Every structure is written in C-alpha cells, then in structure tokens.
Amino acid sequence: MIKKILNIAICLCFLASAEVKAQDTCHVALMVPLYLEQVDEAFWEAEPSNKTLLAKPFSFLHFYEGFMIAADSVVKSRNMKLDLKVYDVDNDVKKADSAIIDPWLANADMIVGPFYLKPFNVVKNFASEHNIPIVNPITPRSEIVDSCTNVIKIKPSLESQLVPLDSLIKNNYHANNVFIIRESKYSDTLIVNKINEIVQRNIDSVSYVGNKHISKVIKNNHKRWKYLKMEFDQTEFLTDNVKLDVEYLKRNQDDSTAFENQIVNINYERDSLNFVNDYASSMRNNLFIVYGTDKVFANEIVNKVTKLIENYPITVIMLPEWSKFDRLFNDNLMKMHAIYFDDDFIDYQSIRTEHFICKFRNRYETEPNDFAYQGFDIGWYFLTALNTFGGYMLDYLPYYNIQLIETQFHFQKKSEESGYENTFWNVYQFKGYNKVILKTGCEK
C-alpha cells in the first residue's frame, strides 16, 4: 500500500512540474512480420488446412489483430486521435531499411517492433537519432536496452525472477528446509549462486514445531507402515537426521521441538535426488527450488518428487520457465504445490478476458492465441500512455500501471544511459485443479 501511495505521489509531482497534456494526434508505427509477399492468389485459393495456418503470413497475425482491437478501444474510450501506420517488417533487414526511409516515420511518436533482432537494431538506431520511443515485443535479451534510452523491452529477463523469488521465500517459506537442485554443474551458475544468496538471507536458522503436531505425523506414518507391513521402531522416529523419542513427545504435548533448517545444494546430473532422504523433514515443509531448462530433466524431477511426497511435505518452485513444458501431469503438479514463474498468465475466469475473447471471435471468426493477448496488452498500455503523457511518456513508465489481460508492466532502467526493461513475472501455484496467482509483494 505504501509503495502504491509513493508511486501516485511521484506521478502527481511529474504532472505538476511537466504540465503534461495529451497530443492532438498520436502518430504510431507498428512493424510486424506479415510476409505479405507470400500472400498471392494461390495462397488465398488454397484449401484451409493446418499446414496453411502454420504458414509464415499467419505467424504474427494474431498480434496485429490484438493490437488493432486495443487501438480501436483506446480511440473510442479515450477519444484518442490516432494515426497508425503498419509496416510489414520480418527478419529481412532490407524491409527495415525500406521502412526508415519513409518520411512519415521520422515524425512518429512511437514505434512498436520490429520483432526480429537484426531489423530491430536497424530501426532502433533510426529511432535513437530521431528521439522516438521504440518497443521490442518479444526478445528477452537485456542488452538491447544498453546505451539507448528510448528502447522499451517487454519480455522480462530471467535474472529479474530473483526479485519475486526473494519476496516469496521471505514471506512464505522462511521456516522451511530448502533443497536447491540444479540440472547440472553447467546450469546458469550466476543465477543459481544468487538463488543460494537469497535462500541464505531469508531462511530461519531453526523452526519450532509443536509436539502435538509431531506426534500426529508419527502416528500417521506408523499406521501407513503397518498397512505396508514394514518393520519400524515404535519408540524412536528418524526425521531431519534426528531421532525423536516418541514417549517424550507424548508426555510433552504442549511443548515444541526445534529443527535446524538445512540448505542442501544438489547437482542432479551427478547426484540425482539421493541426498533428499538424509535431510528432508517429515515435520515441516521442504522447499525444492529446481533450476533447469531441459524437458527430460523436468519430467524426471516431477516423477521423482511425486514419489517423495509420500513421505515428506514438499513445495516445488520451478525455474526458470517450466510453464513452457507441456505434458507435465497436473495431478503431480498439484500434489507438489508447484509454483511457476511466467511472463504471461491468462485468467480465463476473468470478465476482462472473456470480453476480449468475444470481441476477437466476433471480429476475426477465430480463437485468439498468445500473440493476440500480447498484441492487445502492448497496444492498450502504450497507446493509453502516449495519449495521456504525450512526449513525456518515457518519464512516466516506471509509475504507470493499468490493468492488462495476461501480465503487468513494471519498467525499470538498468542505468541512466539505458532504456526501460519490464521486470514483472506472474507467479502462480497449482491449487486443486486451478492455477492461482500468488502475491509476492512485488505488485504495484
């Protein structure tokens, strides 16, 4: 709440000092790969098929269509005067060269795109010379904002996941055993080292667990072991590498027992999950922070952790982008209370989402894909910002926050000489059969 009030106050100060007012007409260039040279008579006459829909002219069409819905909405709802010009710029640098010799472009108030890196660099240099804000919609590379104050990068970098991770552990998992599991010794060492620093900074040295709860856990385990016809000691219980006296716990139900919180680093390629049983706790939650980019690794982790859940309470934070892996069984993700970080998250129960889907269906007679939502969010955010702040738009980006469909934009500069980079990640958890957005404390 304090953060929100400060942002509002700063924004009002800017308004008072800069005397911001909307422009009469906003000139915006949208550079999107449409591959129009491939849309010939034979293309239109071909029978519709999955192969046709995978053709290049359809690659980013939904982005364009989502952006156009946003443009129409801003014009109608905000009385915006918009001069929008669309350029077909794909990964061919010649198309970027052709675009920047258009005299109209030199007077543009904002450029969105190009999507591919080499054409983007061509237009970025042009935009820098003419002091035009330029938005990159899809690259995660942070270097594109270096030494170029007018560049705005939408996709957050993987390193920016560390901020919500820090808040998440500090607020929700500080009393846990922690296992940091990397795919191999070659996994992103810099980020994994920073994850270690975050955990060491936030984890309590010990956790106190009520003896009544401990006795209940032991009783439940004994029942299960009897059912499985396993031999066990009735008088002692081993957990956290500590032997507990069962009778003592029964006599001191109103007391508590201290457990040391361990931070265990595991190189999965070398050790698999063999060390987990030596350090895992049956009495309190075990937090697994798993970092890896290989789908086979992801599947193995899910399968093995699902078996461990039979003996230990576990929550798994999956980094960096496990949301991109399909066919990870939802039942297993639900059991391990899986937490994902995602640069986009669509709540299909939201009225705002339903309204957009209906509008998209009515206009284009098809279902929107991910690019459609991205196109709408980028269009809605930047067109309203440009309409409101005009030539001062860049100054206001760190404080400007409006409701979007699939994400939020939190813009920051790496330095005074850099452009703006979005740092926001959606953090959600599997609860029941639903994905629920978690509050990390990083929201505006």
Tab-separated table of N, CA and C in Angstrom, residues 169-248:
chain	number	residue	atom	x	y	z
A	169	ILE	N	10.091	-16.282	-0.760
A	169	ILE	CA	10.742	-17.057	0.297
A	169	ILE	C	10.669	-16.314	1.631
A	170	LYS	N	10.923	-15.038	1.593
A	170	LYS	CA	10.908	-14.236	2.818
A	170	LYS	C	9.541	-14.261	3.486
A	171	ASN	N	8.480	-14.163	2.697
A	171	ASN	CA	7.137	-14.050	3.260
A	171	ASN	C	6.471	-15.389	3.543
A	172	ASN	N	6.795	-16.423	2.750
A	172	ASN	CA	6.020	-17.664	2.837
A	172	ASN	C	6.812	-18.914	3.201
A	173	TYR	N	8.128	-18.925	2.955
A	173	TYR	CA	8.871	-20.181	3.099
A	173	TYR	C	10.135	-20.041	3.940
A	174	HIS	N	10.165	-19.059	4.835
A	174	HIS	CA	11.359	-18.809	5.640
A	174	HIS	C	11.587	-19.879	6.713
A	175	ALA	N	10.556	-20.692	7.021
A	175	ALA	CA	10.684	-21.716	8.065
A	175	ALA	C	10.823	-23.114	7.473
A	176	ASN	N	11.331	-23.201	6.252
A	176	ASN	CA	11.406	-24.479	5.535
A	176	ASN	C	12.824	-25.021	5.453
A	177	ASN	N	12.918	-26.337	5.334
A	177	ASN	CA	14.116	-26.948	4.781
A	177	ASN	C	14.178	-26.578	3.306
A	178	VAL	N	15.367	-26.337	2.768
A	178	VAL	CA	15.458	-25.917	1.364
A	178	VAL	C	16.448	-26.801	0.617
A	179	PHE	N	16.014	-27.275	-0.544
A	179	PHE	CA	16.875	-28.025	-1.457
A	179	PHE	C	16.963	-27.239	-2.763
A	180	ILE	N	18.168	-26.823	-3.134
A	180	ILE	CA	18.381	-26.113	-4.389
A	180	ILE	C	18.952	-27.119	-5.383
A	181	ILE	N	18.168	-27.442	-6.398
A	181	ILE	CA	18.510	-28.523	-7.313
A	181	ILE	C	18.776	-27.937	-8.689
A	182	ARG	N	20.003	-28.067	-9.149
A	182	ARG	CA	20.336	-27.588	-10.487
A	182	ARG	C	20.451	-28.776	-11.433
A	183	GLU	N	20.147	-28.517	-12.693
A	183	GLU	CA	20.146	-29.573	-13.699
A	183	GLU	C	21.522	-30.226	-13.824
A	184	SER	N	22.560	-29.423	-13.844
A	184	SER	CA	23.932	-29.919	-13.928
A	184	SER	C	24.850	-28.816	-13.435
A	185	LYS	N	26.125	-29.115	-13.360
A	185	LYS	CA	27.078	-28.093	-12.916
A	185	LYS	C	27.182	-26.960	-13.922
A	186	TYR	N	26.667	-27.198	-15.139
A	186	TYR	CA	26.725	-26.182	-16.187
A	186	TYR	C	25.480	-25.292	-16.211
A	187	SER	N	24.521	-25.564	-15.331
A	187	SER	CA	23.340	-24.700	-15.260
A	187	SER	C	23.795	-23.272	-14.960
A	188	ASP	N	22.963	-22.310	-15.284
A	188	ASP	CA	23.325	-20.901	-15.152
A	188	ASP	C	23.922	-20.609	-13.772
A	189	THR	N	25.244	-20.624	-13.689
A	189	THR	CA	25.925	-20.539	-12.392
A	189	THR	C	25.644	-19.225	-11.682
A	190	LEU	N	25.626	-18.117	-12.426
A	190	LEU	CA	25.413	-16.809	-11.818
A	190	LEU	C	24.061	-16.755	-11.115
A	191	ILE	N	23.007	-17.177	-11.811
A	191	ILE	CA	21.667	-17.105	-11.218
A	191	ILE	C	21.532	-18.107	-10.073
A	192	VAL	N	22.054	-19.328	-10.234
A	192	VAL	CA	21.957	-20.319	-9.154
A	192	VAL	C	22.698	-19.832	-7.910
A	193	ASN	N	23.830	-19.182	-8.087
A	193	ASN	CA	24.558	-18.618	-6.943
A	193	ASN	C	23.740	-17.528	-6.251
A	194	LYS	N	23.047	-16.734	-7.035
A	194	LYS	CA	22.209	-15.685	-6.445
A	194	LYS	C	21.002	-16.292	-5.722
A	195	ILE	N	20.470	-17.407	-6.246
A	195	ILE	CA	19.393	-18.112	-5.540
A	195	ILE	C	19.886	-18.578	-4.177
A	196	ASN	N	21.108	-19.101	-4.123
A	196	ASN	CA	21.704	-19.501	-2.853
A	196	ASN	C	21.788	-18.330	-1.880
A	197	GLU	N	22.204	-17.181	-2.378
A	197	GLU	CA	22.308	-15.996	-1.524
A	197	GLU	C	20.944	-15.594	-0.978
A	198	ILE	N	19.927	-15.649	-1.838
A	198	ILE	CA	18.570	-15.297	-1.411
A	198	ILE	C	18.089	-16.231	-0.311
A	199	VAL	N	18.303	-17.527	-0.507
A	199	VAL	CA	17.859	-18.517	0.482
A	199	VAL	C	18.590	-18.312	1.805
A	200	GLN	N	19.901	-18.153	1.763
A	200	GLN	CA	20.674	-17.978	2.992
A	200	GLN	C	20.257	-16.712	3.737
A	201	ARG	N	19.871	-15.700	2.998
A	201	ARG	CA	19.467	-14.436	3.611
A	201	ARG	C	18.102	-14.537	4.295
A	202	ASN	N	17.220	-15.384	3.764
A	202	ASN	CA	15.825	-15.373	4.220
A	202	ASN	C	15.401	-16.552	5.106
A	203	ILE	N	16.143	-17.655	5.066
A	203	ILE	CA	15.710	-18.837	5.805
A	203	ILE	C	16.070	-18.715	7.288
A	204	ASP	N	15.095	-19.029	8.162
A	204	ASP	CA	15.351	-19.054	9.603
A	204	ASP	C	16.357	-20.158	9.919
A	205	SER	N	17.186	-19.925	10.939
A	205	SER	CA	18.168	-20.946	11.305
A	205	SER	C	17.490	-22.191	11.876
A	206	VAL	N	16.428	-22.011	12.653
A	206	VAL	CA	15.678	-23.147	13.196
A	206	VAL	C	14.184	-22.894	13.060
A	207	SER	N	13.430	-23.973	13.070
A	207	SER	CA	11.968	-23.892	13.111
A	207	SER	C	11.479	-24.660	14.328
A	208	TYR	N	10.474	-24.117	15.002
A	208	TYR	CA	9.894	-24.779	16.162
A	208	TYR	C	8.560	-25.395	15.763
A	209	VAL	N	8.438	-26.684	15.989
A	209	VAL	CA	7.245	-27.428	15.600
A	209	VAL	C	6.606	-27.995	16.865
A	210	GLY	N	5.298	-27.812	17.005
A	210	GLY	CA	4.588	-28.290	18.191
A	210	GLY	C	4.665	-29.805	18.327
A	211	ASN	N	4.873	-30.266	19.547
A	211	ASN	CA	4.978	-31.713	19.781
A	211	ASN	C	3.684	-32.442	19.450
A	212	LYS	N	2.567	-31.770	19.617
A	212	LYS	CA	1.280	-32.400	19.282
A	212	LYS	C	1.239	-32.715	17.789
A	213	HIS	N	1.702	-31.769	16.961
A	213	HIS	CA	1.742	-31.997	15.516
A	213	HIS	C	2.730	-33.120	15.188
A	214	ILE	N	3.893	-33.117	15.848
A	214	ILE	CA	4.897	-34.149	15.588
A	214	ILE	C	4.336	-35.530	15.917
A	215	SER	N	3.648	-35.648	17.062
A	215	SER	CA	3.070	-36.934	17.460
A	215	SER	C	2.041	-37.417	16.444
A	216	LYS	N	1.262	-36.481	15.911
A	216	LYS	CA	0.246	-36.836	14.910
A	216	LYS	C	0.906	-37.357	13.631
A	217	VAL	N	1.991	-36.691	13.198
A	217	VAL	CA	2.702	-37.142	11.996
A	217	VAL	C	3.281	-38.533	12.211
A	218	ILE	N	3.884	-38.756	13.362
A	218	ILE	CA	4.459	-40.076	13.660
A	218	ILE	C	3.379	-41.149	13.670
A	219	LYS	N	2.252	-40.853	14.288
A	219	LYS	CA	1.147	-41.813	14.346
A	219	LYS	C	0.663	-42.184	12.952
A	220	ASN	N	0.511	-41.184	12.088
A	220	ASN	CA	0.052	-41.440	10.712
A	220	ASN	C	1.064	-42.284	9.941
A	221	ASN	N	2.346	-42.030	10.158
A	221	ASN	CA	3.375	-42.814	9.480
A	221	ASN	C	3.378	-44.256	9.978
A	222	HIS	N	3.217	-44.430	11.266
A	222	HIS	CA	3.173	-45.783	11.815
A	222	HIS	C	2.002	-46.576	11.253
A	223	LYS	N	0.854	-45.921	11.111
A	223	LYS	CA	-0.321	-46.591	10.530
A	223	LYS	C	-0.031	-47.024	9.096
A	224	ARG	N	0.617	-46.148	8.348
A	224	ARG	CA	0.910	-46.458	6.947
A	224	ARG	C	1.923	-47.589	6.849
A	225	TRP	N	2.923	-47.571	7.711
A	225	TRP	CA	3.945	-48.615	7.672
A	225	TRP	C	3.361	-49.974	8.067
A	226	LYS	N	2.431	-49.934	9.026
A	226	LYS	CA	1.761	-51.195	9.398
A	226	LYS	C	0.982	-51.745	8.208
A	227	TYR	N	0.282	-50.849	7.518
A	227	TYR	CA	-0.508	-51.264	6.351
A	227	TYR	C	0.396	-51.844	5.267
A	228	LEU	N	1.585	-51.270	5.118
A	228	LEU	CA	2.533	-51.755	4.118
A	228	LEU	C	3.359	-52.942	4.632
A	229	LYS	N	3.111	-53.340	5.899
A	229	LYS	CA	3.813	-54.466	6.525
A	229	LYS	C	5.325	-54.228	6.571
A	230	MET	N	5.666	-52.987	6.941
A	230	MET	CA	7.072	-52.611	7.078
A	230	MET	C	7.467	-52.638	8.553
A	231	GLU	N	8.689	-53.047	8.842
A	231	GLU	CA	9.187	-53.035	10.208
A	231	GLU	C	9.660	-51.628	10.576
A	232	PHE	N	9.392	-51.226	11.823
A	232	PHE	CA	9.828	-49.906	12.270
A	232	PHE	C	9.939	-49.906	13.788
A	233	ASP	N	10.631	-48.912	14.310
A	233	ASP	CA	10.836	-48.771	15.754
A	233	ASP	C	9.676	-47.972	16.337
A	234	GLN	N	8.971	-48.533	17.309
A	234	GLN	CA	7.820	-47.861	17.925
A	234	GLN	C	8.251	-46.745	18.864
A	235	THR	N	9.494	-46.806	19.357
A	235	THR	CA	9.917	-45.863	20.397
A	235	THR	C	10.677	-44.656	19.854
A	236	GLU	N	11.267	-44.784	18.657
A	236	GLU	CA	12.024	-43.678	18.072
A	236	GLU	C	11.566	-43.418	16.643
A	237	PHE	N	11.696	-42.164	16.245
A	237	PHE	CA	11.298	-41.785	14.879
A	237	PHE	C	12.409	-40.922	14.295
A	238	LEU	N	12.910	-41.307	13.127
A	238	LEU	CA	14.009	-40.581	12.486
A	238	LEU	C	13.473	-39.592	11.463
A	239	THR	N	13.796	-38.325	11.650
A	239	THR	CA	13.479	-37.277	10.673
A	239	THR	C	14.519	-36.179	10.799
A	240	ASP	N	14.814	-35.489	9.722
A	240	ASP	CA	15.795	-34.390	9.734
A	240	ASP	C	17.154	-34.862	10.240
A	241	ASN	N	17.442	-36.171	10.047
A	241	ASN	CA	18.688	-36.750	10.550
A	241	ASN	C	18.758	-36.692	12.074
A	242	VAL	N	17.588	-36.655	12.731
A	242	VAL	CA	17.486	-36.596	14.192
A	242	VAL	C	16.530	-37.691	14.655
A	243	LYS	N	16.884	-38.389	15.739
A	243	LYS	CA	15.996	-39.398	16.308
A	243	LYS	C	15.145	-38.763	17.404
A	244	LEU	N	13.834	-38.906	17.273
A	244	LEU	CA	12.896	-38.344	18.237
A	244	LEU	C	12.402	-39.433	19.170
A	245	ASP	N	12.307	-39.099	20.458
A	245	ASP	CA	11.795	-40.016	21.474
A	245	ASP	C	10.273	-39.921	21.478
A	246	VAL	N	9.610	-40.953	21.027
A	246	VAL	CA	8.154	-40.924	20.869
A	246	VAL	C	7.459	-40.742	22.203
A	247	GLU	N	7.891	-41.418	23.240
A	247	GLU	CA	7.254	-41.311	24.557
A	247	GLU	C	7.428	-39.919	25.153
A	248	TYR	N	8.602	-39.337	24.964
A	248	TYR	CA	8.834	-37.984	25.459
A	248	TYR	C	7.869	-36.986	24.804
